[in-house]
Amino acid sequence: MTVSLTIENLSAHYGSTQVLKDLSLSVAAGELVSLLGSSGCGKTTTLRIVAGFLQPTSGHVRLGDRDLTTLAAHARDIGLVFQNYALFPHLTVMDNVSFGLKQRGVAKADRLVRAGAMLERVGLSALADRLPSALSGGQKQRVALARALVIEPPLLMFDEPLSNLDAKLRVDMRVEIRQLQKANGTTSLYVTHDQEEAFSISDRVAIMNAGRIMQLDTPEVLYQKPANAFVARFVGFENLIPLTVKARDGANVTAEAAGGASLNLSQDIFGAIPDRFMLAARADGLAVKAVAGKGIAATLGTRTYLGRAYQYQCSTAVGDLVANGTLSEPLEPGTAAVLEPVAEQCCILAPEA
Amino acid sequence: MTARIHPVLGILTGIVFLFLLAPLVIIVGAAFSDTSYLTFPPRGLTFHWFANIFAIEAFRTTAVTSLEVAFLGTGLSLLIGVPAAYALNRYRVELPKWLATLFVLPILVPEIVFGFSLLKSITIGLGLPVLPSLILGHALLVLPYSVRVVGASLAAFDFSVEEAAISLGCPPVKTFLTVVLPNIRAGVIAAFILAFITSINDVSVSVFLTGPGISTLPIQILAHMEQFFDPTIASVSVLLMLVTVGVMAIVEATLGLTFLTK
């Protein structure tokens, strides 16, 4: 049974503070969507509203054709995996996993079989009689995962499930979570503040800020074609350069930055370029050239060795920029240089209001 | 490796223990004295004063009353205190801060004032009979222990465990009984014991609430002492000590004493 999750025009308040602003989102059947953002962006609030632990001020939550908005939390039939595992401390691993089945009135023999099979799948059969206090962090999270999966929920939700694990385990666990989720085809909502985790585990990612979704797209599109300045900065475009179009010649556009630097950009690469726009570039997207040429005049500052390139802090007429130069010609701080956008690695954004 | 103890610290510790234990030794000694007045060191050896407790009806009836009041009063305080402690912890952010203070007021207000105000409000104000007054009064007296001790357990309880149970289909009340309660069990038992002992020992509240024909053991002990200065009082005290030691021994055997102090 795979169904879609639809969140419509959700608003929520804590006291007089509005934490969700007219948020809409849909997760297709069998899809894994992540809510990604820093703390306070509203991602956990969204998850807690879908779980039924918080009431929205307005808006609706639908799972398939069921409207969950006013349904009690225990009647929602959603599997939840918590950051701190939230295992029942007084119950064994087996009893933890079969808890949800027991609530559903599944007979004891059947419970043991199904919970046992689920423990087998997460590789914890040998620990069935242990108490949670006798497990490692990774084992606890596997039990939590098994406990949420065994009830075969139409929707699985993860609230920063890997934050308490060490780096190596985090990578292993996210692969494991993804495999189990795909194998079961369970529609999933995944909350995290870790960009790498969100991008590696999700079909689509919603980048959130201040109670709104800034962009919802596949990791590839988010990484290469951010839709706005917030998302661009979030995914690592360090340089946002405001530009104004001075001349158009077919597909070629000549644009000028503050301080008079002039750039030639092709609409064949960037698509339609508005009269006022921002050029977003990672350090890799701005090439440092020691010879005079078309680009942004810069004075080089601190040089850092990155292995694949040298990175320079540059001061320019449009502000401080970060750019990379080739390994073959290291340049000294104070050198006058030109920063040349690498078109394929840059993108065009609407100017910030 | 043994830590070296400073001699002054050792002496001070010894003095503290002496102050704590000496009165108890004197009482135990006096209880067995073959004299008709309290004396130490005891002269002779007799169990007469222990037999005397059981011979005096007032000791028997007040002991029963004390137990009734302690059990029912403590039970009532837990019925109010456990849900209150739960609400205070679960909704710590939402609830006003003074609410937690409200529940410890019976400890903060001088007991004699508390007892008198109970007399005015319950016995006279509500016109309740003596026994219900005593039970209600003791329930309020020990309520701070219920709320604080259970609250301490709940403070260490991870409420996302409760949410996990609810998400798995367990309704809220059932979740409280099958998931929350088993995890704060030690706190509830500790609260019960502390509240029970406080109730059993109480004089200042009981003295206002006891009435004609109905009294508690501590009040009876005081009344007896006003008339007879004999070792019966010492033997009652010894029995009370034995009961306390017995309770502690059971606690130690089942839960370990350390849980009372954590």
mmCIF file with all atom_site columns, N, CA and C in Angstrom, chain B residues 22-57:
data_model
loop_
_atom_site.group_PDB
_atom_site.id
_atom_site.type_symbol
_atom_site.label_atom_id
_atom_site.label_alt_id
_atom_site.label_comp_id
_atom_site.label_asym_id
_atom_site.label_entity_id
_atom_site.label_seq_id
_atom_site.pdbx_PDB_ins_code
_atom_site.Cartn_x
_atom_site.Cartn_y
_atom_site.Cartn_z
_atom_site.occupancy
_atom_site.B_iso_or_equiv
_atom_site.pdbx_formal_charge
_atom_site.auth_seq_id
_atom_site.auth_comp_id
_atom_site.auth_asym_id
_atom_site.auth_atom_id
_atom_site.pdbx_PDB_model_num
ATOM 1   N N  . ALA B 1 22 ? 23.459 9.078  69.344 1.00 0.00 ? 22 ALA B N  1
ATOM 2   C CA . ALA B 1 22 ? 23.382 9.004  70.799 1.00 0.00 ? 22 ALA B CA 1
ATOM 3   C C  . ALA B 1 22 ? 21.938 9.023  71.327 1.00 0.00 ? 22 ALA B C  1
ATOM 4   N N  . PRO B 1 23 ? 21.095 9.938  70.825 1.00 0.00 ? 23 PRO B N  1
ATOM 5   C CA . PRO B 1 23 ? 19.716 9.947  71.336 1.00 0.00 ? 23 PRO B CA 1
ATOM 6   C C  . PRO B 1 23 ? 19.008 8.613  71.096 1.00 0.00 ? 23 PRO B C  1
ATOM 7   N N  . LEU B 1 24 ? 19.318 8.009  69.950 1.00 0.00 ? 24 LEU B N  1
ATOM 8   C CA . LEU B 1 24 ? 18.662 6.745  69.634 1.00 0.00 ? 24 LEU B CA 1
ATOM 9   C C  . LEU B 1 24 ? 19.118 5.665  70.611 1.00 0.00 ? 24 LEU B C  1
ATOM 10  N N  . VAL B 1 25 ? 20.428 5.663  70.913 1.00 0.00 ? 25 VAL B N  1
ATOM 11  C CA . VAL B 1 25 ? 20.953 4.683  71.865 1.00 0.00 ? 25 VAL B CA 1
ATOM 12  C C  . VAL B 1 25 ? 20.289 4.860  73.233 1.00 0.00 ? 25 VAL B C  1
ATOM 13  N N  . ILE B 1 26 ? 20.153 6.133  73.630 1.00 0.00 ? 26 ILE B N  1
ATOM 14  C CA . ILE B 1 26 ? 19.547 6.416  74.938 1.00 0.00 ? 26 ILE B CA 1
ATOM 15  C C  . ILE B 1 26 ? 18.103 5.911  74.969 1.00 0.00 ? 26 ILE B C  1
ATOM 16  N N  . ILE B 1 27 ? 17.359 6.161  73.871 1.00 0.00 ? 27 ILE B N  1
ATOM 17  C CA . ILE B 1 27 ? 15.954 5.726  73.828 1.00 0.00 ? 27 ILE B CA 1
ATOM 18  C C  . ILE B 1 27 ? 15.855 4.220  73.889 1.00 0.00 ? 27 ILE B C  1
ATOM 19  N N  . VAL B 1 28 ? 16.697 3.545  73.084 1.00 0.00 ? 28 VAL B N  1
ATOM 20  C CA . VAL B 1 28 ? 16.658 2.079  73.082 1.00 0.00 ? 28 VAL B CA 1
ATOM 21  C C  . VAL B 1 28 ? 16.968 1.545  74.480 1.00 0.00 ? 28 VAL B C  1
ATOM 22  N N  . GLY B 1 29 ? 17.986 2.143  75.113 1.00 0.00 ? 29 GLY B N  1
ATOM 23  C CA . GLY B 1 29 ? 18.335 1.719  76.469 1.00 0.00 ? 29 GLY B CA 1
ATOM 24  C C  . GLY B 1 29 ? 17.178 1.921  77.427 1.00 0.00 ? 29 GLY B C  1
ATOM 25  N N  . ALA B 1 30 ? 16.604 3.135  77.381 1.00 0.00 ? 30 ALA B N  1
ATOM 26  C CA . ALA B 1 30 ? 15.539 3.485  78.320 1.00 0.00 ? 30 ALA B CA 1
ATOM 27  C C  . ALA B 1 30 ? 14.322 2.582  78.184 1.00 0.00 ? 30 ALA B C  1
ATOM 28  N N  . ALA B 1 31 ? 14.102 2.090  76.931 1.00 0.00 ? 31 ALA B N  1
ATOM 29  C CA . ALA B 1 31 ? 12.915 1.274  76.683 1.00 0.00 ? 31 ALA B CA 1
ATOM 30  C C  . ALA B 1 31 ? 12.921 -0.029 77.464 1.00 0.00 ? 31 ALA B C  1
ATOM 31  N N  . PHE B 1 32 ? 14.112 -0.469 77.827 1.00 0.00 ? 32 PHE B N  1
ATOM 32  C CA . PHE B 1 32 ? 14.215 -1.757 78.522 1.00 0.00 ? 32 PHE B CA 1
ATOM 33  C C  . PHE B 1 32 ? 14.428 -1.589 80.020 1.00 0.00 ? 32 PHE B C  1
ATOM 34  N N  . SER B 1 33 ? 14.370 -0.343 80.494 1.00 0.00 ? 33 SER B N  1
ATOM 35  C CA . SER B 1 33 ? 14.683 -0.076 81.902 1.00 0.00 ? 33 SER B CA 1
ATOM 36  C C  . SER B 1 33 ? 13.561 -0.565 82.825 1.00 0.00 ? 33 SER B C  1
ATOM 37  N N  . ASP B 1 34 ? 13.965 -1.229 83.898 1.00 0.00 ? 34 ASP B N  1
ATOM 38  C CA . ASP B 1 34 ? 12.984 -1.765 84.844 1.00 0.00 ? 34 ASP B CA 1
ATOM 39  C C  . ASP B 1 34 ? 12.651 -0.712 85.893 1.00 0.00 ? 34 ASP B C  1
ATOM 40  N N  . THR B 1 35 ? 12.366 0.510  85.422 1.00 0.00 ? 35 THR B N  1
ATOM 41  C CA . THR B 1 35 ? 11.988 1.577  86.349 1.00 0.00 ? 35 THR B CA 1
ATOM 42  C C  . THR B 1 35 ? 10.680 2.166  85.837 1.00 0.00 ? 35 THR B C  1
ATOM 43  N N  . SER B 1 36 ? 9.972  2.900  86.662 1.00 0.00 ? 36 SER B N  1
ATOM 44  C CA . SER B 1 36 ? 8.688  3.440  86.218 1.00 0.00 ? 36 SER B CA 1
ATOM 45  C C  . SER B 1 36 ? 8.865  4.838  85.631 1.00 0.00 ? 36 SER B C  1
ATOM 46  N N  . TYR B 1 37 ? 10.088 5.274  85.434 1.00 0.00 ? 37 TYR B N  1
ATOM 47  C CA . TYR B 1 37 ? 10.347 6.582  84.822 1.00 0.00 ? 37 TYR B CA 1
ATOM 48  C C  . TYR B 1 37 ? 11.459 6.399  83.795 1.00 0.00 ? 37 TYR B C  1
ATOM 49  N N  . LEU B 1 38 ? 11.549 7.347  82.865 1.00 0.00 ? 38 LEU B N  1
ATOM 50  C CA . LEU B 1 38 ? 12.586 7.296  81.826 1.00 0.00 ? 38 LEU B CA 1
ATOM 51  C C  . LEU B 1 38 ? 13.944 7.530  82.452 1.00 0.00 ? 38 LEU B C  1
ATOM 52  N N  . THR B 1 39 ? 14.886 6.595  82.175 1.00 0.00 ? 39 THR B N  1
ATOM 53  C CA . THR B 1 39 ? 16.218 6.793  82.729 1.00 0.00 ? 39 THR B CA 1
ATOM 54  C C  . THR B 1 39 ? 17.261 6.119  81.846 1.00 0.00 ? 39 THR B C  1
ATOM 55  N N  . PHE B 1 40 ? 18.458 6.698  81.898 1.00 0.00 ? 40 PHE B N  1
ATOM 56  C CA . PHE B 1 40 ? 19.570 6.118  81.157 1.00 0.00 ? 40 PHE B CA 1
ATOM 57  C C  . PHE B 1 40 ? 20.834 6.337  81.970 1.00 0.00 ? 40 PHE B C  1
ATOM 58  N N  . PRO B 1 41 ? 21.741 5.374  82.088 1.00 0.00 ? 41 PRO B N  1
ATOM 59  C CA . PRO B 1 41 ? 21.633 3.999  81.570 1.00 0.00 ? 41 PRO B CA 1
ATOM 60  C C  . PRO B 1 41 ? 20.483 3.226  82.230 1.00 0.00 ? 41 PRO B C  1
ATOM 61  N N  . PRO B 1 42 ? 19.920 2.239  81.519 1.00 0.00 ? 42 PRO B N  1
ATOM 62  C CA . PRO B 1 42 ? 18.783 1.493  82.048 1.00 0.00 ? 42 PRO B CA 1
ATOM 63  C C  . PRO B 1 42 ? 19.158 0.715  83.307 1.00 0.00 ? 42 PRO B C  1
ATOM 64  N N  . ARG B 1 43 ? 18.200 0.575  84.185 1.00 0.00 ? 43 ARG B N  1
ATOM 65  C CA . ARG B 1 43 ? 18.422 -0.288 85.350 1.00 0.00 ? 43 ARG B CA 1
ATOM 66  C C  . ARG B 1 43 ? 17.568 -1.528 85.181 1.00 0.00 ? 43 ARG B C  1
ATOM 67  N N  . GLY B 1 44 ? 18.219 -2.685 85.250 1.00 0.00 ? 44 GLY B N  1
ATOM 68  C CA . GLY B 1 44 ? 17.483 -3.938 85.068 1.00 0.00 ? 44 GLY B CA 1
ATOM 69  C C  . GLY B 1 44 ? 17.131 -4.140 83.612 1.00 0.00 ? 44 GLY B C  1
ATOM 70  N N  . LEU B 1 45 ? 16.384 -5.180 83.312 1.00 0.00 ? 45 LEU B N  1
ATOM 71  C CA . LEU B 1 45 ? 15.981 -5.447 81.934 1.00 0.00 ? 45 LEU B CA 1
ATOM 72  C C  . LEU B 1 45 ? 14.566 -6.005 81.940 1.00 0.00 ? 45 LEU B C  1
ATOM 73  N N  . THR B 1 46 ? 13.664 -5.324 81.201 1.00 0.00 ? 46 THR B N  1
ATOM 74  C CA . THR B 1 46 ? 12.289 -5.813 81.165 1.00 0.00 ? 46 THR B CA 1
ATOM 75  C C  . THR B 1 46 ? 11.651 -5.515 79.821 1.00 0.00 ? 46 THR B C  1
ATOM 76  N N  . PHE B 1 47 ? 10.718 -6.369 79.410 1.00 0.00 ? 47 PHE B N  1
ATOM 77  C CA . PHE B 1 47 ? 9.933  -6.122 78.205 1.00 0.00 ? 47 PHE B CA 1
ATOM 78  C C  . PHE B 1 47 ? 8.548  -5.580 78.568 1.00 0.00 ? 47 PHE B C  1
ATOM 79  N N  . HIS B 1 48 ? 8.403  -5.226 79.882 1.00 0.00 ? 48 HIS B N  1
ATOM 80  C CA . HIS B 1 48 ? 7.125  -4.789 80.383 1.00 0.00 ? 48 HIS B CA 1
ATOM 81  C C  . HIS B 1 48 ? 6.562  -3.608 79.603 1.00 0.00 ? 48 HIS B C  1
ATOM 82  N N  . TRP B 1 49 ? 7.425  -2.657 79.221 1.00 0.00 ? 49 TRP B N  1
ATOM 83  C CA . TRP B 1 49 ? 6.944  -1.418 78.586 1.00 0.00 ? 49 TRP B CA 1
ATOM 84  C C  . TRP B 1 49 ? 6.463  -1.678 77.165 1.00 0.00 ? 49 TRP B C  1
ATOM 85  N N  . PHE B 1 50 ? 7.067  -2.705 76.548 1.00 0.00 ? 50 PHE B N  1
ATOM 86  C CA . PHE B 1 50 ? 6.581  -3.087 75.211 1.00 0.00 ? 50 PHE B CA 1
ATOM 87  C C  . PHE B 1 50 ? 5.189  -3.704 75.330 1.00 0.00 ? 50 PHE B C  1
ATOM 88  N N  . ALA B 1 51 ? 5.036  -4.579 76.342 1.00 0.00 ? 51 ALA B N  1
ATOM 89  C CA . ALA B 1 51 ? 3.719  -5.189 76.582 1.00 0.00 ? 51 ALA B CA 1
ATOM 90  C C  . ALA B 1 51 ? 2.703  -4.099 76.896 1.00 0.00 ? 51 ALA B C  1
ATOM 91  N N  . ASN B 1 52 ? 3.164  -3.073 77.600 1.00 0.00 ? 52 ASN B N  1
ATOM 92  C CA . ASN B 1 52 ? 2.289  -1.984 78.016 1.00 0.00 ? 52 ASN B CA 1
ATOM 93  C C  . ASN B 1 52 ? 1.662  -1.241 76.831 1.00 0.00 ? 52 ASN B C  1
ATOM 94  N N  . ILE B 1 53 ? 2.458  -1.102 75.758 1.00 0.00 ? 53 ILE B N  1
ATOM 95  C CA . ILE B 1 53 ? 1.935  -0.414 74.566 1.00 0.00 ? 53 ILE B CA 1
ATOM 96  C C  . ILE B 1 53 ? 0.664  -1.104 74.108 1.00 0.00 ? 53 ILE B C  1
ATOM 97  N N  . PHE B 1 54 ? 0.772  -2.458 74.041 1.00 0.00 ? 54 PHE B N  1
ATOM 98  C CA . PHE B 1 54 ? -0.359 -3.214 73.506 1.00 0.00 ? 54 PHE B CA 1
ATOM 99  C C  . PHE B 1 54 ? -1.499 -3.310 74.506 1.00 0.00 ? 54 PHE B C  1
ATOM 100 N N  . ALA B 1 55 ? -1.150 -3.087 75.784 1.00 0.00 ? 55 ALA B N  1
ATOM 101 C CA . ALA B 1 55 ? -2.190 -3.132 76.807 1.00 0.00 ? 55 ALA B CA 1
ATOM 102 C C  . ALA B 1 55 ? -3.035 -1.866 76.781 1.00 0.00 ? 55 ALA B C  1
ATOM 103 N N  . ILE B 1 56 ? -2.415 -0.753 76.399 1.00 0.00 ? 56 ILE B N  1
ATOM 104 C CA . ILE B 1 56 ? -3.153 0.514  76.370 1.00 0.00 ? 56 ILE B CA 1
ATOM 105 C C  . ILE B 1 56 ? -3.902 0.636  75.050 1.00 0.00 ? 56 ILE B C  1
ATOM 106 N N  . GLU B 1 57 ? -5.228 0.689  75.125 1.00 0.00 ? 57 GLU B N  1
ATOM 107 C CA . GLU B 1 57 ? -6.043 0.667  73.912 1.00 0.00 ? 57 GLU B CA 1
ATOM 108 C C  . GLU B 1 57 ? -5.755 1.864  73.011 1.00 0.00 ? 57 GLU B C  1
#
